[in-house]
Structures are given as C-alpha cells and as structure tokens.
Amino acid sequence: SAASDVYKRQCLRQAADLAQGFGVKLAVEFIRRSKLVSSLDTANRLVKQVGRDEVGILFDIFHFWTGSSKESDIETIPEAKLFFVHVNDCPDRPREHLVDADRTYTGYGVVPVRHIVDRLRATGYDGWLSLEIFNRQIWKHDPFEVARIAHKTMSEVLA
C-alpha cells in the first residue's frame, strides 16, 4: 500500500541519518517471505526512492533463487548500490518448500551460483562474497573442517 511505502522510506531515511553520523552504510536485504521487502525489484525501488549514498542492497543468493525476483532485476541495481552479497546453494526441491536450513556449500546444490555472481560482478560489484549457511547438520561438524570445505567449494565455484 502507499502508506506502507511511505513508512518504509521514512524509516530508512531516519536510519540513514543515524548511520551517516557513524560512517556506516545500510544494506536492505530482500527476504523472499517478507511482508516489507521480498524481492530484488522492491529493494531496488526502495533504495532509489530513499536516494541516500549510505543506503544500498544486500543480495542474498538463496532469497533471490527461491523468491519472486527475476534475473533481469540484477541489471536494475543502481551503480555502486550493491553493498554486500551472501552466497550459498540449496538442493533440487520445489523452491517454495526450501527453508534457510536447506542452505549448503556452493556447488553442493542446483543454484547457478557462478552465473549469478558473474551477473552481479557485471554491475560493477567487486566487494565481498560471504558464505551464509543455516544448515544445522553442517553446524554439527568440526568448525575447522567446515571452514576448509567452505573455502574449497567457494574457490572452485567462484575461481
């Protein structure tokens, strides 16, 4: 609704005012089941409407892949407005049934991670890629082994 849009913009502008005083940037993360910002298109529009240097986008591959965003939405990310990227993969199941706990190492699922990252890089993004896994089975493993596998799989998929 129009009132919801005004609310989101106003709150984000107020947060940007606070962040600016500390030299902090704010990244809007679209989350596929969110009532406020569930797609890359909505995040792009919100960031453009707020129009502040310190407000940009956090792109999460899981939410992109499992949500309503389209690949063509990537091209609409304003230059220098992609602030951070969460990278992960997931199994071959109906997207609407996938949950955060299904996230896994890159290359262990069906998401075209390399292709998506290449598209993000084509927007001019040259920042960090952060592996984000909420898979409790992986959490049970030795953290040094998890780090070794994470580094190996990220290097293989994104080299």
Coordinates of N, CA and C in Angstrom, one line a residue:
S1 N 0.8 -1.2 0.0 CA 0.0 0.0 0.0 C 0.9 1.2 0.0
A2 N 0.3 2.4 -0.3 CA 1.0 3.6 -0.4 C 1.5 4.0 1.0
A3 N 0.7 3.8 2.0 CA 1.1 4.1 3.4 C 2.3 3.3 3.8
S4 N 2.3 2.0 3.4 CA 3.5 1.1 3.8 C 4.7 1.6 3.1
D5 N 4.6 2.0 1.8 CA 5.8 2.5 1.1 C 6.3 3.8 1.8
V6 N 5.5 4.7 2.2 CA 5.9 5.9 2.8 C 6.6 5.5 4.1
Y7 N 6.0 4.6 4.9 CA 6.6 4.2 6.2 C 8.0 3.6 6.0
K8 N 8.2 2.7 5.0 CA 9.5 2.1 4.7 C 10.5 3.2 4.3
R9 N 10.1 4.1 3.5 CA 11.1 5.2 3.0 C 11.5 6.0 4.2
Q10 N 10.5 6.4 5.0 CA 10.7 7.3 6.1 C 11.6 6.7 7.2
C11 N 11.3 5.4 7.5 CA 12.2 4.7 8.5 C 13.6 4.5 8.0
L12 N 13.7 4.2 6.7 CA 15.1 4.0 6.1 C 15.8 5.3 6.1
R13 N 15.2 6.4 5.8 CA 15.8 7.7 5.8 C 16.3 8.1 7.2
Q14 N 15.5 7.8 8.2 CA 15.8 8.1 9.6 C 17.0 7.2 10.0
A15 N 17.0 6.0 9.6 CA 18.1 5.1 9.9 C 19.4 5.6 9.2
A16 N 19.3 6.1 8.0 CA 20.4 6.6 7.2 C 21.0 7.8 7.9
D17 N 20.1 8.7 8.5 CA 20.6 9.8 9.2 C 21.5 9.4 10.4
L18 N 21.0 8.4 11.1 CA 21.8 7.9 12.2 C 23.1 7.3 11.8
A19 N 23.0 6.5 10.7 CA 24.2 5.8 10.2 C 25.3 6.8 9.7
Q20 N 24.8 7.8 9.0 CA 25.7 8.8 8.5 C 26.7 9.4 9.5
G21 N 26.2 9.6 10.7 CA 27.0 10.2 11.8 C 28.1 9.2 12.2
F22 N 28.0 8.0 11.9 CA 29.0 7.0 12.3 C 29.8 6.4 11.1
G23 N 29.5 7.0 9.9 CA 30.2 6.5 8.8 C 29.8 5.1 8.4
V24 N 28.6 4.7 8.7 CA 28.1 3.3 8.4 C 27.2 3.3 7.2
K25 N 27.2 2.3 6.4 CA 26.3 2.1 5.3 C 25.2 1.1 5.8
L26 N 24.0 1.3 5.2 CA 22.9 0.4 5.5 C 22.6 -0.4 4.2
A27 N 22.4 -1.7 4.4 CA 22.1 -2.5 3.2 C 20.7 -3.2 3.4
V28 N 19.8 -2.9 2.5 CA 18.5 -3.5 2.5 C 18.6 -4.9 1.9
E29 N 18.2 -5.9 2.7 CA 18.2 -7.3 2.3 C 16.7 -7.7 2.0
F30 N 16.5 -8.1 0.7 CA 15.2 -8.6 0.4 C 15.1 -10.1 0.9
I31 N 14.0 -10.4 1.5 CA 13.8 -11.7 2.1 C 12.5 -12.3 1.5
R32 N 12.6 -13.3 0.8 CA 11.5 -13.8 0.0 C 10.1 -13.9 0.6
R33 N 10.0 -14.1 1.9 CA 8.7 -14.2 2.5 C 8.4 -13.0 3.4
S34 N 9.2 -11.9 3.2 CA 8.9 -10.7 4.0 C 7.7 -10.0 3.5
K35 N 7.0 -9.3 4.4 CA 5.8 -8.5 4.0 C 6.3 -7.1 3.6
L36 N 7.5 -6.7 3.9 CA 8.0 -5.4 3.6 C 8.8 -5.4 2.3
V37 N 9.9 -6.2 2.2 CA 10.8 -6.2 1.1 C 11.1 -7.7 0.7
S38 N 10.4 -8.2 -0.2 CA 10.6 -9.7 -0.5 C 11.2 -10.0 -1.9
S39 N 11.5 -8.9 -2.7 CA 12.2 -9.2 -4.0 C 13.3 -8.1 -4.2
L40 N 14.1 -8.5 -5.1 CA 15.2 -7.5 -5.5 C 14.6 -6.3 -6.2
D41 N 13.5 -6.5 -6.9 CA 12.8 -5.3 -7.5 C 12.3 -4.3 -6.5
T42 N 11.7 -4.8 -5.4 CA 11.2 -3.9 -4.3 C 12.4 -3.3 -3.6
A43 N 13.5 -4.0 -3.4 CA 14.7 -3.5 -2.7 C 15.3 -2.4 -3.6
N44 N 15.4 -2.6 -4.9 CA 15.9 -1.6 -5.8 C 15.1 -0.3 -5.8
R45 N 13.8 -0.5 -5.9 CA 12.9 0.7 -5.8 C 13.0 1.5 -4.6
L46 N 13.1 0.8 -3.4 CA 13.2 1.4 -2.1 C 14.5 2.2 -2.0
V47 N 15.6 1.6 -2.4 CA 16.9 2.3 -2.4 C 16.9 3.5 -3.3
K48 N 16.3 3.4 -4.5 CA 16.2 4.5 -5.4 C 15.4 5.6 -4.8
Q49 N 14.2 5.3 -4.2 CA 13.3 6.3 -3.6 C 13.9 7.0 -2.4
V50 N 14.7 6.2 -1.6 CA 15.3 6.9 -0.4 C 16.4 7.8 -0.9
G51 N 17.2 7.4 -1.9 CA 18.1 8.3 -2.5 C 19.3 8.8 -1.6
R52 N 19.8 7.9 -0.8 CA 20.9 8.3 0.1 C 22.1 7.5 -0.2
D53 N 23.3 8.1 -0.2 CA 24.5 7.4 -0.5 C 24.8 6.2 0.4
E54 N 24.4 6.3 1.7 CA 24.7 5.3 2.6 C 23.7 4.2 2.7
V55 N 22.7 4.1 1.7 CA 21.7 3.1 1.6 C 21.8 2.3 0.3
G56 N 22.0 1.0 0.5 CA 22.2 0.1 -0.7 C 21.5 -1.2 -0.5
I57 N 22.0 -2.2 -1.2 CA 21.4 -3.5 -1.2 C 22.3 -4.6 -0.8
L58 N 21.8 -5.5 0.0 CA 22.4 -6.8 0.4 C 21.7 -7.8 -0.5
F59 N 22.5 -8.5 -1.3 CA 21.9 -9.5 -2.2 C 22.2 -10.9 -1.7
D60 N 21.2 -11.6 -1.4 CA 21.3 -13.0 -0.8 C 20.9 -14.0 -1.9
I61 N 21.8 -14.8 -2.4 CA 21.5 -15.7 -3.5 C 20.4 -16.7 -3.1
F62 N 20.3 -17.1 -1.9 CA 19.2 -18.0 -1.5 C 17.8 -17.3 -1.7
H63 N 17.7 -16.1 -1.2 CA 16.4 -15.4 -1.3 C 16.1 -15.0 -2.8
F64 N 17.1 -14.8 -3.6 CA 17.0 -14.5 -5.0 C 16.5 -15.7 -5.7
W65 N 17.1 -16.9 -5.5 CA 16.8 -18.1 -6.2 C 15.5 -18.7 -5.8
T66 N 15.1 -18.6 -4.5 CA 13.8 -19.2 -4.0 C 12.7 -18.2 -4.0
G67 N 12.9 -17.0 -4.3 CA 11.8 -16.0 -4.2 C 11.3 -15.6 -5.6
S68 N 10.7 -14.4 -5.6 CA 10.0 -14.0 -6.9 C 10.9 -13.1 -7.7
S69 N 12.1 -12.8 -7.4 CA 13.0 -12.0 -8.2 C 13.3 -12.6 -9.5
K70 N 13.6 -11.8 -10.5 CA 13.9 -12.3 -11.8 C 15.4 -11.9 -12.1
E71 N 16.0 -12.7 -13.0 CA 17.4 -12.5 -13.3 C 17.6 -11.1 -13.9
S72 N 16.6 -10.6 -14.7 CA 16.7 -9.3 -15.3 C 16.7 -8.2 -14.2
D73 N 16.2 -8.5 -13.0 CA 16.3 -7.5 -11.9 C 17.7 -7.1 -11.5
I74 N 18.6 -8.0 -11.7 CA 20.0 -7.7 -11.4 C 20.5 -6.5 -12.1
E75 N 20.1 -6.4 -13.4 CA 20.6 -5.3 -14.2 C 20.1 -3.9 -13.8
T76 N 19.0 -3.9 -12.9 CA 18.4 -2.7 -12.5 C 19.0 -2.2 -11.1
I77 N 20.0 -2.9 -10.6 CA 20.7 -2.5 -9.4 C 21.4 -1.2 -9.7
P78 N 21.1 -0.1 -9.0 CA 21.9 1.1 -9.3 C 23.4 1.0 -9.1
E79 N 24.1 1.6 -10.0 CA 25.6 1.6 -9.9 C 26.0 2.0 -8.5
A80 N 26.9 1.2 -7.9 CA 27.5 1.4 -6.6 C 26.5 1.3 -5.5
K81 N 25.4 0.6 -5.7 CA 24.4 0.4 -4.7 C 24.3 -1.0 -4.2
L82 N 25.1 -1.9 -4.7 CA 25.2 -3.3 -4.2 C 26.3 -3.3 -3.2
F83 N 25.9 -3.4 -1.9 CA 26.9 -3.3 -0.8 C 27.5 -4.6 -0.3
F84 N 26.8 -5.7 -0.5 CA 27.2 -7.0 0.1 C 26.5 -8.1 -0.5
V85 N 27.1 -9.3 -0.6 CA 26.5 -10.5 -1.2 C 26.7 -11.7 -0.3
H86 N 25.5 -12.4 0.0 CA 25.5 -13.6 0.7 C 25.5 -14.7 -0.4
V87 N 26.4 -15.7 -0.2 CA 26.5 -16.8 -1.2 C 26.1 -18.1 -0.5
N88 N 25.4 -18.9 -1.2 CA 25.0 -20.3 -0.7 C 24.4 -21.1 -1.9
D89 N 24.1 -22.3 -1.6 CA 23.5 -23.2 -2.6 C 22.4 -23.9 -1.9
C90 N 21.6 -24.7 -2.6 CA 20.5 -25.4 -2.0 C 20.1 -26.6 -2.9
P91 N 19.5 -27.6 -2.3 CA 19.1 -28.8 -3.0 C 18.1 -28.6 -4.1
D92 N 17.9 -29.6 -5.0 CA 16.9 -29.6 -6.0 C 15.6 -30.0 -5.5
R93 N 14.8 -29.0 -5.0 CA 13.5 -29.3 -4.5 C 12.6 -28.1 -4.9
P94 N 11.3 -28.2 -4.8 CA 10.5 -27.1 -5.2 C 10.9 -25.9 -4.3
R95 N 11.1 -24.7 -5.0 CA 11.7 -23.6 -4.3 C 10.8 -23.1 -3.2
E96 N 9.5 -23.2 -3.3 CA 8.6 -22.7 -2.2 C 8.7 -23.6 -1.0
H97 N 9.3 -24.8 -1.1 CA 9.5 -25.6 0.1 C 10.8 -25.5 0.7
L98 N 11.7 -24.8 0.1 CA 13.1 -24.6 0.7 C 13.0 -23.6 1.8
V99 N 13.8 -23.9 2.8 CA 13.9 -23.0 4.0 C 15.4 -22.7 4.3
D100 N 15.6 -21.8 5.1 CA 17.0 -21.4 5.4 C 17.9 -22.5 5.8
A101 N 17.4 -23.5 6.5 CA 18.1 -24.7 7.0 C 18.6 -25.5 5.8
D102 N 18.0 -25.4 4.6 CA 18.5 -26.1 3.4 C 19.7 -25.6 2.8
R103 N 20.1 -24.4 3.2 CA 21.3 -23.8 2.5 C 22.5 -24.7 2.8
T104 N 23.4 -24.8 1.7 CA 24.6 -25.6 1.8 C 25.7 -24.9 1.1
Y105 N 26.8 -25.7 1.1 CA 28.0 -25.2 0.4 C 27.8 -24.9 -1.1
T106 N 28.5 -24.0 -1.6 CA 28.4 -23.7 -3.1 C 28.9 -25.0 -3.8
G107 N 28.1 -25.3 -4.9 CA 28.5 -26.5 -5.7 C 27.8 -27.8 -5.2
Y108 N 27.2 -27.7 -4.0 CA 26.5 -28.9 -3.5 C 25.1 -28.9 -3.8
G109 N 24.6 -28.0 -4.5 CA 23.2 -27.9 -4.9 C 23.0 -27.6 -6.4
V110 N 21.8 -27.0 -6.7 CA 21.5 -26.7 -8.1 C 21.5 -25.2 -8.5
V111 N 21.8 -24.4 -7.5 CA 21.8 -22.9 -7.9 C 23.0 -22.6 -8.8
P112 N 22.8 -21.9 -9.8 CA 23.9 -21.5 -10.7 C 24.6 -20.3 -10.1
V113 N 25.3 -20.6 -9.0 CA 26.0 -19.6 -8.2 C 27.0 -18.8 -9.0
R114 N 27.8 -19.4 -9.8 CA 28.8 -18.8 -10.6 C 28.1 -17.8 -11.5
H115 N 27.1 -18.2 -12.2 CA 26.4 -17.4 -13.1 C 25.8 -16.1 -12.5
I116 N 25.2 -16.3 -11.3 CA 24.6 -15.2 -10.6 C 25.7 -14.2 -10.1
V117 N 26.8 -14.7 -9.6 CA 27.9 -13.9 -9.2 C 28.5 -13.1 -10.3
D118 N 28.6 -13.8 -11.5 CA 29.1 -13.1 -12.7 C 28.2 -12.0 -13.1
R119 N 26.9 -12.2 -13.0 CA 25.9 -11.1 -13.3 C 26.0 -10.0 -12.3
L120 N 26.3 -10.3 -11.0 CA 26.4 -9.2 -10.0 C 27.7 -8.5 -10.3
R121 N 28.8 -9.2 -10.6 CA 30.1 -8.5 -11.0 C 29.9 -7.6 -12.2
A122 N 29.1 -8.0 -13.1 CA 28.8 -7.2 -14.3 C 28.2 -5.8 -14.0
T123 N 27.6 -5.7 -12.8 CA 27.0 -4.4 -12.4 C 28.1 -3.5 -11.8
G124 N 29.3 -4.0 -11.7 CA 30.4 -3.2 -11.2 C 30.8 -3.6 -9.7
Y125 N 30.0 -4.6 -9.2 CA 30.3 -5.0 -7.8 C 31.6 -5.7 -7.7
D126 N 32.5 -5.3 -6.8 CA 33.8 -6.0 -6.6 C 34.0 -6.2 -5.1
G127 N 33.0 -6.3 -4.4 CA 33.1 -6.5 -2.9 C 33.1 -7.9 -2.5
W128 N 32.9 -8.1 -1.2 CA 33.0 -9.4 -0.5 C 31.8 -10.3 -0.9
L129 N 32.1 -11.6 -0.9 CA 31.1 -12.6 -1.0 C 31.2 -13.4 0.3
S130 N 30.1 -13.5 1.0 CA 30.0 -14.1 2.3 C 29.2 -15.4 2.3
L131 N 29.8 -16.5 2.6 CA 29.1 -17.8 2.6 C 28.2 -17.7 3.8
E132 N 26.9 -18.0 3.6 CA 25.9 -17.9 4.7 C 25.1 -19.2 4.7
I133 N 25.4 -20.1 5.7 CA 24.7 -21.4 5.8 C 24.0 -21.5 7.1
F134 N 22.8 -21.8 7.1 CA 22.0 -22.1 8.3 C 21.6 -23.5 8.5
N135 N 22.4 -24.4 7.8 CA 22.1 -25.8 7.9 C 22.7 -26.4 9.2
R136 N 21.8 -26.8 10.0 CA 22.2 -27.3 11.4 C 23.0 -28.6 11.3
Q137 N 22.9 -29.4 10.2 CA 23.7 -30.6 10.0 C 25.2 -30.2 9.8
I138 N 25.4 -29.2 9.0 CA 26.7 -28.7 8.8 C 27.3 -28.0 10.1
W139 N 26.4 -27.4 10.9 CA 26.9 -26.7 12.1 C 27.4 -27.8 13.1
K140 N 27.0 -29.0 13.0 CA 27.4 -30.1 13.9 C 28.9 -30.5 13.7
H141 N 29.4 -30.2 12.5 CA 30.7 -30.6 12.1 C 31.8 -29.8 12.8
D142 N 33.0 -30.3 12.8 CA 34.1 -29.5 13.3 C 34.3 -28.2 12.5
P143 N 34.4 -27.1 13.2 CA 34.4 -25.8 12.5 C 35.6 -25.6 11.6
F144 N 36.7 -26.3 11.9 CA 37.9 -26.2 11.0 C 37.6 -27.0 9.7
E145 N 36.9 -28.1 9.8 CA 36.5 -28.8 8.6 C 35.5 -28.1 7.8
V146 N 34.6 -27.4 8.5 CA 33.6 -26.6 7.8 C 34.3 -25.5 7.0
A147 N 35.2 -24.8 7.7 CA 35.9 -23.7 7.0 C 36.7 -24.2 5.9
R148 N 37.4 -25.4 6.0 CA 38.1 -26.0 4.9 C 37.2 -26.3 3.7
I149 N 36.1 -26.9 3.9 CA 35.2 -27.3 2.8 C 34.6 -26.0 2.2
A150 N 34.3 -25.0 3.1 CA 33.7 -23.8 2.6 C 34.7 -23.1 1.7
H151 N 35.9 -23.0 2.1 CA 37.0 -22.3 1.3 C 37.2 -23.1 0.0
K152 N 37.2 -24.4 0.0 CA 37.5 -25.2 -1.2 C 36.3 -25.0 -2.1
T153 N 35.1 -25.1 -1.7 CA 33.9 -25.1 -2.6 C 33.7 -23.7 -3.1
M154 N 33.9 -22.7 -2.3 CA 33.8 -21.3 -2.8 C 34.9 -21.0 -3.9
S155 N 36.1 -21.5 -3.6 CA 37.2 -21.3 -4.6 C 36.9 -22.0 -5.9
E156 N 36.4 -23.2 -5.8 CA 36.1 -24.0 -7.0 C 35.0 -23.3 -7.9
V157 N 33.9 -22.9 -7.2 CA 32.8 -22.4 -7.9 C 33.0 -21.0 -8.4
L158 N 33.8 -20.2 -7.7 CA 34.0 -18.8 -8.0 C 35.3 -18.4 -8.5
A159 N 36.2 -19.4 -8.8 CA 37.5 -19.1 -9.3 C 37.5 -18.4 -10.6

